[in-house]
Short mmCIF file of C-alpha atoms in Angstrom, two decimals:
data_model
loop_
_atom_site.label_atom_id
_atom_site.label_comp_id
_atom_site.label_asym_id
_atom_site.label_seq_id
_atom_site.Cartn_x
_atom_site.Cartn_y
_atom_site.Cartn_z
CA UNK A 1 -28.97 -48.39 -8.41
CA UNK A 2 -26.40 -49.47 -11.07
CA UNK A 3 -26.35 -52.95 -12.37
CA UNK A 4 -22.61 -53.89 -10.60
CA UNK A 5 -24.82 -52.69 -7.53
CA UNK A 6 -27.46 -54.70 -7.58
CA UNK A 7 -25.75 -57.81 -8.64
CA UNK A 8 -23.43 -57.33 -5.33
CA UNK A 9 -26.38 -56.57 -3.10
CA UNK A 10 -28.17 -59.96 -4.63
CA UNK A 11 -25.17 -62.02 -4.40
CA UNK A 12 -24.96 -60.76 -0.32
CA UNK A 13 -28.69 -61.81 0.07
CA UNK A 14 -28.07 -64.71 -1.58
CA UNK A 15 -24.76 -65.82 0.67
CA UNK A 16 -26.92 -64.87 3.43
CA UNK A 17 -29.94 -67.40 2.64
CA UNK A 18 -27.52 -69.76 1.52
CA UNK A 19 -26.08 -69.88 5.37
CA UNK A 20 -29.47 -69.84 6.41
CA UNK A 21 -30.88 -72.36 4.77
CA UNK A 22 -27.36 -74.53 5.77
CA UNK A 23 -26.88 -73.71 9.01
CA UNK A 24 -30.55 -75.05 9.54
CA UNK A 25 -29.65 -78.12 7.84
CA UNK A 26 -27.21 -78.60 9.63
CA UNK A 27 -28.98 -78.47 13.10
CA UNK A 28 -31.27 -80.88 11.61
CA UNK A 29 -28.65 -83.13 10.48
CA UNK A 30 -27.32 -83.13 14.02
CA UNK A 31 -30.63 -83.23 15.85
CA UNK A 32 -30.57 -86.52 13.87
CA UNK A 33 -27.34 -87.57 14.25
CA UNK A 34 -27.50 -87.50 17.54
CA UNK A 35 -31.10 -89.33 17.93
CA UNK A 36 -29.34 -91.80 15.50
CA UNK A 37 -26.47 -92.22 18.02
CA UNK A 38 -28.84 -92.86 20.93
CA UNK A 39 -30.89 -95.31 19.15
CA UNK A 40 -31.63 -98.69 21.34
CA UNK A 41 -30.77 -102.13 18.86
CA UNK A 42 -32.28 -102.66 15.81
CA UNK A 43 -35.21 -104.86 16.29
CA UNK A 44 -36.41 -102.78 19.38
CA UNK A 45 -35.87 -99.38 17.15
CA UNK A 46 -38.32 -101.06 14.46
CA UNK A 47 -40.86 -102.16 16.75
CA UNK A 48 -40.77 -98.33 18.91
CA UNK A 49 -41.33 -97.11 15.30
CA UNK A 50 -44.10 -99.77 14.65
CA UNK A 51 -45.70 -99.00 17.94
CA UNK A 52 -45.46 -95.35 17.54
CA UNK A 53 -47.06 -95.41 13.93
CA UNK A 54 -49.81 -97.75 15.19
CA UNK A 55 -50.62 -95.36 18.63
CA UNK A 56 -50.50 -92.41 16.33
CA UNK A 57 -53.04 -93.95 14.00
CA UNK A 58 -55.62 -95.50 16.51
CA UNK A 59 -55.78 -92.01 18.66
CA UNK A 60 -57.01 -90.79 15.35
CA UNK A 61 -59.22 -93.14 15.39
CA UNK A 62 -60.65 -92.55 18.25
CA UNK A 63 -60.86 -88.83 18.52
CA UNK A 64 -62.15 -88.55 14.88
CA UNK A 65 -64.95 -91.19 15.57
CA UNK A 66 -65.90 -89.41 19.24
CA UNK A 67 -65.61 -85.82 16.88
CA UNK A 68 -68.10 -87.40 14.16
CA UNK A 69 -71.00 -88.37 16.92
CA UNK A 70 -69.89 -85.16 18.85
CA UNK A 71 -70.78 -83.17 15.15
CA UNK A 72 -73.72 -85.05 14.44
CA UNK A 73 -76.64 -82.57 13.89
CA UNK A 74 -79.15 -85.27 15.72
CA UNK A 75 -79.78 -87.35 18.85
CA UNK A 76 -79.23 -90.78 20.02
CA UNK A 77 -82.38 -92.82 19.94
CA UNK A 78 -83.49 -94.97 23.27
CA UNK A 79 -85.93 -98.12 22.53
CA UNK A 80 -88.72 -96.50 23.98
CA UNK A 81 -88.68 -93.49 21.41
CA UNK A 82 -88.43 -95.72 18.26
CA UNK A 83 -89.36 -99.71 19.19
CA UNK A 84 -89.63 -100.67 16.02
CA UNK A 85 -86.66 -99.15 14.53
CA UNK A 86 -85.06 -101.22 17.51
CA UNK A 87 -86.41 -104.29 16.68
CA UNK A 88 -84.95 -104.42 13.18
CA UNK A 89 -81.32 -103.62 14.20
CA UNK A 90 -81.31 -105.95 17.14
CA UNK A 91 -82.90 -108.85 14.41
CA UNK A 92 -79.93 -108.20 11.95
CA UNK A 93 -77.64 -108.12 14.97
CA UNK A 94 -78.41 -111.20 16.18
CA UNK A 95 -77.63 -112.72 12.81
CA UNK A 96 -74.77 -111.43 12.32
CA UNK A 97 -71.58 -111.28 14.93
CA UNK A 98 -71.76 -107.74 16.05
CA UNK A 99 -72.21 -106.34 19.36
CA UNK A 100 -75.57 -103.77 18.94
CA UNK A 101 -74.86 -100.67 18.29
CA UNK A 102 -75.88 -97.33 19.61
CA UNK A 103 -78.59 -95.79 17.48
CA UNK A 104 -78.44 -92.15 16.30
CA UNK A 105 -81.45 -90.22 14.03
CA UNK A 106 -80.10 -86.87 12.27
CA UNK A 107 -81.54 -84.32 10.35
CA UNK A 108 -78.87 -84.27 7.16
CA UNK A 109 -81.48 -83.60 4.55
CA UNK A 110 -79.37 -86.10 2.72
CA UNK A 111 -80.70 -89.74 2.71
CA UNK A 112 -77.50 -91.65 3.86
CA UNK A 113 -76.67 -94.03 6.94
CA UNK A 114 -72.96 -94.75 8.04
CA UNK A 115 -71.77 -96.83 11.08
CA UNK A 116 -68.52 -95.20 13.00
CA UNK A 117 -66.84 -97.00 15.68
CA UNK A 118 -66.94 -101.13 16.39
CA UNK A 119 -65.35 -103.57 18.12
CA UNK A 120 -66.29 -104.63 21.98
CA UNK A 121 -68.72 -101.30 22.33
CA UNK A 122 -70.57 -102.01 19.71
CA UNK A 123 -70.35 -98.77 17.71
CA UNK A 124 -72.72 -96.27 16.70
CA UNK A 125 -74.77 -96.49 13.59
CA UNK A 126 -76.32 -92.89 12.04
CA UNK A 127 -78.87 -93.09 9.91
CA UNK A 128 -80.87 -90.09 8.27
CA UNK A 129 -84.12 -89.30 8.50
CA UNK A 130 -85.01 -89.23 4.97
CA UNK A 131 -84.43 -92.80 4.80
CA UNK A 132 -87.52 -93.76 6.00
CA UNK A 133 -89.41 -91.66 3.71
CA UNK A 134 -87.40 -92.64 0.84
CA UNK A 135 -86.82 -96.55 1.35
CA UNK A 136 -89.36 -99.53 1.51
CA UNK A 137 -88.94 -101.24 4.70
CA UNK A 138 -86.77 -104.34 2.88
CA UNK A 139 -84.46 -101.54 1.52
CA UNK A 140 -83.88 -99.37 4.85
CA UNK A 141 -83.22 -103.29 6.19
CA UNK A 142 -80.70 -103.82 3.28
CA UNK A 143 -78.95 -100.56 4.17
CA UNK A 144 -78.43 -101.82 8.34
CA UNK A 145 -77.57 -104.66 7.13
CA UNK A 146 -74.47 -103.35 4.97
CA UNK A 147 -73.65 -100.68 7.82
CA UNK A 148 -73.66 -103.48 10.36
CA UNK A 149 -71.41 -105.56 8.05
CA UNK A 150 -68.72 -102.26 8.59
CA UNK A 151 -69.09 -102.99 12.11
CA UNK A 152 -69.04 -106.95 12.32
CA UNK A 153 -65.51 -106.22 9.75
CA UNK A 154 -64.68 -103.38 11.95
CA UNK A 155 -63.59 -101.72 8.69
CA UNK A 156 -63.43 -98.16 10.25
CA UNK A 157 -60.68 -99.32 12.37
CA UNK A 158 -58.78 -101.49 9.54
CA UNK A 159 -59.09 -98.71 7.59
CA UNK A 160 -58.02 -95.93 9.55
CA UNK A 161 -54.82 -97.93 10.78
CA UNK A 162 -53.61 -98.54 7.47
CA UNK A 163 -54.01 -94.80 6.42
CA UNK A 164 -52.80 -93.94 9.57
CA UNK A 165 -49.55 -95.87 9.26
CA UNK A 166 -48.84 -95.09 5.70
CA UNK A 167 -48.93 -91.57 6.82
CA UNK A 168 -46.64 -92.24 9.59
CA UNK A 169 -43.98 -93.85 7.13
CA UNK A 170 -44.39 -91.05 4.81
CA UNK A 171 -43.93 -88.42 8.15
CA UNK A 172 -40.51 -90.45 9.27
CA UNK A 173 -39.34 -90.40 5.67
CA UNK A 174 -40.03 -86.45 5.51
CA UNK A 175 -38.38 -86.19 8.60
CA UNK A 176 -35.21 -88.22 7.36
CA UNK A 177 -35.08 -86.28 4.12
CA UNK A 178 -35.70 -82.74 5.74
CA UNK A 179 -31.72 -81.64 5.58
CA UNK A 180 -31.65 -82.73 2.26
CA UNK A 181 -34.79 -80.40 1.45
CA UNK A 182 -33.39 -77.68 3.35
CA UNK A 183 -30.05 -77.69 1.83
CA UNK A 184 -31.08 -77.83 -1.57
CA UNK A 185 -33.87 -74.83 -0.93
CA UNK A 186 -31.09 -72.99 -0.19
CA UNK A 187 -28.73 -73.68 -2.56
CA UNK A 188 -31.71 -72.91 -5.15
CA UNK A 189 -32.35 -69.45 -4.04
CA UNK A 190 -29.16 -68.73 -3.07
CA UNK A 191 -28.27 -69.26 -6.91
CA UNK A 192 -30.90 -67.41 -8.37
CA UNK A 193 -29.89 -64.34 -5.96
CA UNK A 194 -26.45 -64.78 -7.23
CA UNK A 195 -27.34 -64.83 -10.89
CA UNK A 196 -29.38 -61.99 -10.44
CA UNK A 197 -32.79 -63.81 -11.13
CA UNK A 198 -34.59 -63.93 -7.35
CA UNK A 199 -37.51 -65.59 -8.88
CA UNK A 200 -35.68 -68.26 -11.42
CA UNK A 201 -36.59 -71.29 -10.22
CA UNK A 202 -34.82 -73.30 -13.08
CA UNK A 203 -31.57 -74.42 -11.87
CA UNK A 204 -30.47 -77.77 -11.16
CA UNK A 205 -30.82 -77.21 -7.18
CA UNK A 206 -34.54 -75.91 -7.73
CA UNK A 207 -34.70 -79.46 -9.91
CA UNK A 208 -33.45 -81.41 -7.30
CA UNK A 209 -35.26 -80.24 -4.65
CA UNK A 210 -38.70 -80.46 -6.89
CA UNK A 211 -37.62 -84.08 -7.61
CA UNK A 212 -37.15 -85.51 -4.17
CA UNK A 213 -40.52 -83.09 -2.64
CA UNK A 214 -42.08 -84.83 -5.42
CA UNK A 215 -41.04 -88.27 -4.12
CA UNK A 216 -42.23 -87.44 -0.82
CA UNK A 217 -45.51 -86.20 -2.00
CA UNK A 218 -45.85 -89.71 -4.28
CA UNK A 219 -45.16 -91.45 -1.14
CA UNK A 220 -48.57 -89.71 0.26
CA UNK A 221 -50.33 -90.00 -2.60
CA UNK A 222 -49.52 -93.98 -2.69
CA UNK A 223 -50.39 -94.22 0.75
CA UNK A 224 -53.52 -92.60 0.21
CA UNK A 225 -54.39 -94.32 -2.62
CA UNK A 226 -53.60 -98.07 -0.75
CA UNK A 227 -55.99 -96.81 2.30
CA UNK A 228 -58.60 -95.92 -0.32
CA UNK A 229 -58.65 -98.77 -2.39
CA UNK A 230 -59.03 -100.96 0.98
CA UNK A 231 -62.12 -98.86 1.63
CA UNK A 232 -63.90 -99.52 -1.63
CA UNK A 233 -63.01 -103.56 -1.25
CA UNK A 234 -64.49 -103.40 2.12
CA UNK A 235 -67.87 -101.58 0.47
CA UNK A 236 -68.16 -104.80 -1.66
CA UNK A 237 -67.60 -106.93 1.08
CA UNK A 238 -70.31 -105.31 3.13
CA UNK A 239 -72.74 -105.17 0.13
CA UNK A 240 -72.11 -109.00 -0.06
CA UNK A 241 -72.49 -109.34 3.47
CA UNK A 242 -75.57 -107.28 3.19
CA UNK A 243 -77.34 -109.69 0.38
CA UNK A 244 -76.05 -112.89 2.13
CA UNK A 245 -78.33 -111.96 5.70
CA UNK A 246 -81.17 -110.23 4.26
CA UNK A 247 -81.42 -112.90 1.32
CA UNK A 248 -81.96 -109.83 -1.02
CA UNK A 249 -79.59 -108.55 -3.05
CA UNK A 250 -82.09 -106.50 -4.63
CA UNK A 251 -83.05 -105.22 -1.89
CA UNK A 252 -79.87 -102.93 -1.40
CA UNK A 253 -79.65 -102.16 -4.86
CA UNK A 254 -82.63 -100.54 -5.41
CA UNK A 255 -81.66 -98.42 -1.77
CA UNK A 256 -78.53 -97.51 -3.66
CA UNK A 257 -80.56 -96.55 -6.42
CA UNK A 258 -82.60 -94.45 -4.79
CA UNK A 259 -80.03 -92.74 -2.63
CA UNK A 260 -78.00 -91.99 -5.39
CA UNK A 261 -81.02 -89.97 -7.53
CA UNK A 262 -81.99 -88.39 -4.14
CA UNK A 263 -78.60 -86.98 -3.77
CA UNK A 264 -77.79 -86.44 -7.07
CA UNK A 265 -79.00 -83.05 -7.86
CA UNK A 266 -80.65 -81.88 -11.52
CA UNK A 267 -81.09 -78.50 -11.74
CA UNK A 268 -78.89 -76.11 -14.09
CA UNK A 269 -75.96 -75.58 -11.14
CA UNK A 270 -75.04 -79.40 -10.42
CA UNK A 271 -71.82 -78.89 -12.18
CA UNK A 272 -70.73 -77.05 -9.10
CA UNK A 273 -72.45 -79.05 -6.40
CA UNK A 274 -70.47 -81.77 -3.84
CA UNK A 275 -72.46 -84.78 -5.42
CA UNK A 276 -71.81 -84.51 -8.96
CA UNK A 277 -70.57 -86.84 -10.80
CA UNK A 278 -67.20 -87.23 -12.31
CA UNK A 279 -65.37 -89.25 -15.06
CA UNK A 280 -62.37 -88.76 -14.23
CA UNK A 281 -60.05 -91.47 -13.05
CA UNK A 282 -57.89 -89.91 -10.46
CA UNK A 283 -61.21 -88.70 -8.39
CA UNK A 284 -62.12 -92.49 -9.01
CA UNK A 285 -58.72 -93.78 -7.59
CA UNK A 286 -59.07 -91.09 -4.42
CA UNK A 287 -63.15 -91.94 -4.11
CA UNK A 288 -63.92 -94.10 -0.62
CA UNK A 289 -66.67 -95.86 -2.37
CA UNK A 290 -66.52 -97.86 -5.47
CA UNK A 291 -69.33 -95.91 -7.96
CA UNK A 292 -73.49 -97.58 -7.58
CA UNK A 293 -73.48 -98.76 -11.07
CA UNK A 294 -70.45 -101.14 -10.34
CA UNK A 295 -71.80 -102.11 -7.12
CA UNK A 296 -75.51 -102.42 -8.24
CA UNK A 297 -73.97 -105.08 -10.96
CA UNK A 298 -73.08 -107.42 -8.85
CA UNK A 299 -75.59 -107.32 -6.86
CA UNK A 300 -77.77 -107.92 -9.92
CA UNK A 301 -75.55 -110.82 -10.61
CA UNK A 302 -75.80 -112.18 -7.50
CA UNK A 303 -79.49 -111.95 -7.62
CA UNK A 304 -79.62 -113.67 -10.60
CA UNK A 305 -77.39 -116.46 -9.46
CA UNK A 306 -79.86 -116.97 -7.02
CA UNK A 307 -82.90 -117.02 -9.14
CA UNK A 308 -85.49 -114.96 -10.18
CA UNK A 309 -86.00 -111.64 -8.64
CA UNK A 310 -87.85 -108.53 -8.98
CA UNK A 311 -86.21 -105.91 -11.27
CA UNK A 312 -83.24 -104.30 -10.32
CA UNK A 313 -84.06 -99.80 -11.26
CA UNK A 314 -81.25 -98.62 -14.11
CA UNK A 315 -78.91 -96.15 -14.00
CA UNK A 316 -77.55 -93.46 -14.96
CA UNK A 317 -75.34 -94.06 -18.10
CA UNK A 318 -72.13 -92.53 -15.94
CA UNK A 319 -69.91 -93.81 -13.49
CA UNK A 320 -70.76 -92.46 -9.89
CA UNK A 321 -67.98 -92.12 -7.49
CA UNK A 322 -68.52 -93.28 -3.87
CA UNK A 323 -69.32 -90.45 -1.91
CA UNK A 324 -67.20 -89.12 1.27
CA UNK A 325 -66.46 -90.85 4.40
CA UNK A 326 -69.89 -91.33 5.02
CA UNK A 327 -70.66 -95.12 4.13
CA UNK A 328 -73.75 -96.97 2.53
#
């Protein structure tokens, strides 16, 4: 094929995805024009839109706490199985204003304990089996004691609504933006066919469209980032929580101690393993959990505001980001 030959065949292909890519914009643009038309007043527009954002949000709620105790690789655990175990959530309970919670035992081969749910049924804390191998009994109290706090706060909930509706706003600005995206996909590729460069990305449609994806994905990333940093204030409001029942804030930091060497890993792979540690201040930003050292410090400080205590293990000279979903 001569070169006048394929410049006329890519300038057809590119007329072609140009119409495309427009005519699809179009449909959106009047798929939205028309649910623009046929909106009810203003104040009763916003508060659909709020109610929408905050159903969305809580059915995630809900169906990712009943898929997290559907997942669990262990079994709820009656009072007559483990009294003692009983005994010890129902005292911390009682001191605290939290409906009891359901008690579940897995098999993780991870020392760790999280509480999912709250609120008028109580919730569900999950607590490892290792635990009780690896903890004194003051420290596995320390640890109920900040994974009740989660559930007096009802953090799970606060937490997952505000994610949830920062996603929702991101979503509806997508949504608004989509014809804009569209048409400028097309007018990117449709350019680059013309030119005779399928692939060149370069040109200021390509730019344009780059630019306002890029706002879109910042919009996640911010509402990400809000959701997360609410998660690792509420960590330090449990740990506080945690030291003002038990009256031992040493208590939970040696536990975090202790979980954190049993799940950090030493051998000659750890680079590559889920636990390792990490510098880096973006990972830090996205982390649930603020890292032990900074939350073993104030502990430490709050122990010695108290008065003397017993000694409070060091750590590791790193940072350590929070781990997961799964809370301590």
């Amino acid at each position: 094929m001569s070169r006048l030959a394929f410049r006329a065949a890519a300038a057809v292909v590119g007329v072609a995805l140009l119409a495309v890519y427009l005519t699809a914009a179009l449909f959106v643009a009047d798929l939205l024009r028309v649910l623009w038309a046929a909106r009810p007043d203003l104040p009763v527009l916003l508060a659909l839109l709020a109610a929408a954002a905050l159903g969305s949000a809580y059915l995630s709620y809900r169906l990712g706490t009943a898929q997290i105790l559907a997942n669990l690789e262990g079994d709820r655990v009656p009072r007559e199985r483990a009294p003692d175990l009983h005994r010890r959530v129902d005292s911390l309970a009682a001191r605290m204003d939290v409906a009891r919670p359901k008690l579940y035992v897995t098999d993780a081969r991870a020392p760790n304990a999280f509480a999912v749910g709250g609120g008028a049924d109580g919730g569900a804390l999950v607590i490892d089996r290792s635990l009780f191998r690896l903890l004194a009994p003051r420290e596995i109290e320390a640890i109920f004691a900040h994974e009740l706090a989660h559930l007096e706060g009802n953090d799970g909930f606060a937490i997952a609504m505000a994610d949830g509706i920062g996603r929702s706003l991101v979503g509806i600005a997508t949504v608004v933006a989509l014809p804009a995206l569209l048409a400028l996909s097309g007018l990117a590729a449709a350019s680059a066919w013309i030119r005779g460069r399928p692939g060149d990305r370069s040109g200021p449609f390509a730019r344009l469209h780059r630019a306002l994806a890029g706002a879109l994905f910042a919009g996640f990333v911010l509402a990400t980032l809000v959701a997360r940093s609410r998660s690792r204030k509420r960590e330090f409001a449990a740990d506080d929580r945690a030291a003002e029942v038990t009256g031992d804030p040493v208590a939970l930091a040696r536990a975090l101690r202790r979980i954190e060497r049993a799940t950090d890993p030493t051998w000659s792979f750890a680079p590559f393993s889920t636990h390792k540690r990490t510098d880096e201040a973006v990972e830090r930003w996205l982390s649930t959990h603020p890292s032990t050292d900074e939350r073993v410090e104030r502990l430490r400080e709050r122990a010695e505001a108290q008065g003397p205590t017993r000694r409070i293990p060091a750590g590791p000279s790193r940072t350590t980001a929070g781990r997961g979903r799964a809370r301590r």
